[in-house]
Amino acid sequence: MQSPEHIHPALWRATQLARGAARTVPTGHAALSAELPDGGWPLGSLIELLAPHPGIGEIRLLRPALAQLETRRPIALVQPPHAPHIASWMSWRLDPRQLLWVAPEKPADTLWAAEQILKNGSCGALICWLPRVRPESLRRLHLAAQASDLLFVAVRPSGAAQNATPAPLRLALAPAAGGLSVHILKRRGPVSDAPLYVGLEPGAATPSSPRHAPLDRRLPALPAAGRPTPALAA
């Protein structure tokens, strides 16, 4: 009997990881890549990262993949909880000029901006923070992502794990000494029973962020007119 993947690339056995059905970019973390279908972050697909709070290292987890994207294509950050920490981006050898920082005033504007970025196709990656989002809005974004070739990541609260998602890949993150504990909640393949440890490179040191601090810290910044003071985050 033929293997399912030989019949059609979208088929795989429930006991094995799906292979050869998606375009991917390497994660840069060997232990994590070994547990993901096709061995990397899928392109043109919704990826969910669930975190107890922002700033535990979600950007550092994605850093190796972002570094492999085409330098001429922007990296869009939509509704980040803090302003991008330029010193960290430079220390990671990422060009800050690639950053497209979008700070919508309304949740509906966030979804509209994310969908337009996906449809435009000029960006290499889109990272969108979605504290609250309806399932139908996620489906709409996932459909838009499928027509693109970019890395699309939605960062959501840990409590969202109780809700269904159209995302083919969903990971729960938790802080761990020097890195993250990563539990794969959903993937195209067998259930992942135990979380795995992923070590992360430290962010750039700042006067308010000691070199030994494992988590991202904040730096004050001058407020713009009519807006609350932003904080820089790695």
XYZ file of N, CA, C and O in Angstrom, residues 73 111-123 126 139-150 152:
112
model
N 12.745 42.766 2.300
C 11.328 42.691 2.641
C 11.110 43.113 4.094
O 11.814 42.667 4.999
N -7.087 44.193 12.941
C -7.414 43.105 12.029
C -7.349 43.561 10.577
O -6.868 42.838 9.709
N -7.821 44.783 10.317
C -7.782 45.313 8.952
C -6.339 45.473 8.481
O -5.995 45.086 7.359
N -5.486 46.020 9.352
C -4.085 46.223 8.982
C -3.391 44.893 8.713
O -2.640 44.747 7.743
N -3.642 43.899 9.571
C -3.013 42.589 9.393
C -3.458 41.955 8.077
O -2.639 41.391 7.331
N -4.740 42.059 7.770
C -5.243 41.459 6.533
C -4.659 42.152 5.301
O -4.300 41.485 4.315
N -4.518 43.476 5.357
C -3.958 44.200 4.219
C -2.491 43.833 4.001
O -2.030 43.709 2.855
N -1.738 43.644 5.084
C -0.334 43.246 4.968
C -0.230 41.862 4.340
O 0.621 41.610 3.481
N -1.108 40.954 4.758
C -1.101 39.603 4.188
C -1.441 39.628 2.708
O -0.817 38.930 1.898
N -2.411 40.420 2.333
C -2.845 40.476 0.932
C -1.830 41.196 0.051
O -1.682 40.867 -1.131
N -1.130 42.177 0.612
C -0.171 42.946 -0.173
C 1.018 42.108 -0.607
O 1.498 42.222 -1.742
N 1.518 41.260 0.290
C 2.587 40.336 -0.059
C 3.982 40.917 -0.126
O 4.914 40.218 -0.525
N 4.164 42.177 0.270
C 5.492 42.777 0.175
C 6.354 42.507 1.407
O 7.571 42.672 1.354
N 5.736 42.091 2.510
C 6.482 41.836 3.746
C 7.012 40.405 3.775
O 6.431 39.493 3.185
N 4.988 38.835 9.342
C 3.990 39.616 10.073
C 3.837 38.989 11.447
O 3.491 37.808 11.568
N -10.030 32.980 11.140
C -10.204 32.232 9.883
C -9.953 33.136 8.688
O -9.338 32.718 7.695
N -10.427 34.363 8.773
C -10.237 35.308 7.673
C -8.747 35.595 7.474
O -8.256 35.637 6.343
N -8.020 35.777 8.575
C -6.582 36.042 8.476
C -5.837 34.815 7.944
O -4.904 34.943 7.146
N -6.247 33.631 8.386
C -5.585 32.411 7.921
C -5.790 32.220 6.417
O -4.859 31.839 5.691
N -6.997 32.513 5.937
C -7.265 32.407 4.500
C -6.419 33.402 3.711
O -5.878 33.081 2.650
N -6.287 34.615 4.244
C -5.453 35.613 3.566
C -3.998 35.182 3.563
O -3.274 35.392 2.585
N -3.553 34.553 4.653
C -2.162 34.111 4.746
C -1.858 33.017 3.736
O -0.738 32.941 3.209
N -2.827 32.160 3.435
C -2.599 31.041 2.532
C -2.288 31.481 1.102
O -1.716 30.713 0.331
N -2.645 32.709 0.770
C -2.338 33.234 -0.560
C -1.006 33.984 -0.581
O -0.663 34.597 -1.585
N -0.255 33.926 0.529
C 1.004 34.648 0.643
C 2.153 33.667 0.857
O 1.947 32.454 0.960
N 3.358 34.220 0.937
C 4.526 33.390 1.233
C 5.289 33.934 2.443
O 6.478 33.710 2.581
N 4.592 34.661 3.303
C 5.278 35.269 4.447
C 5.114 34.436 5.714
O 4.264 33.546 5.804
N 3.746 34.277 9.180
C 2.649 34.956 9.878
C 2.468 34.351 11.263
O 2.116 33.171 11.391
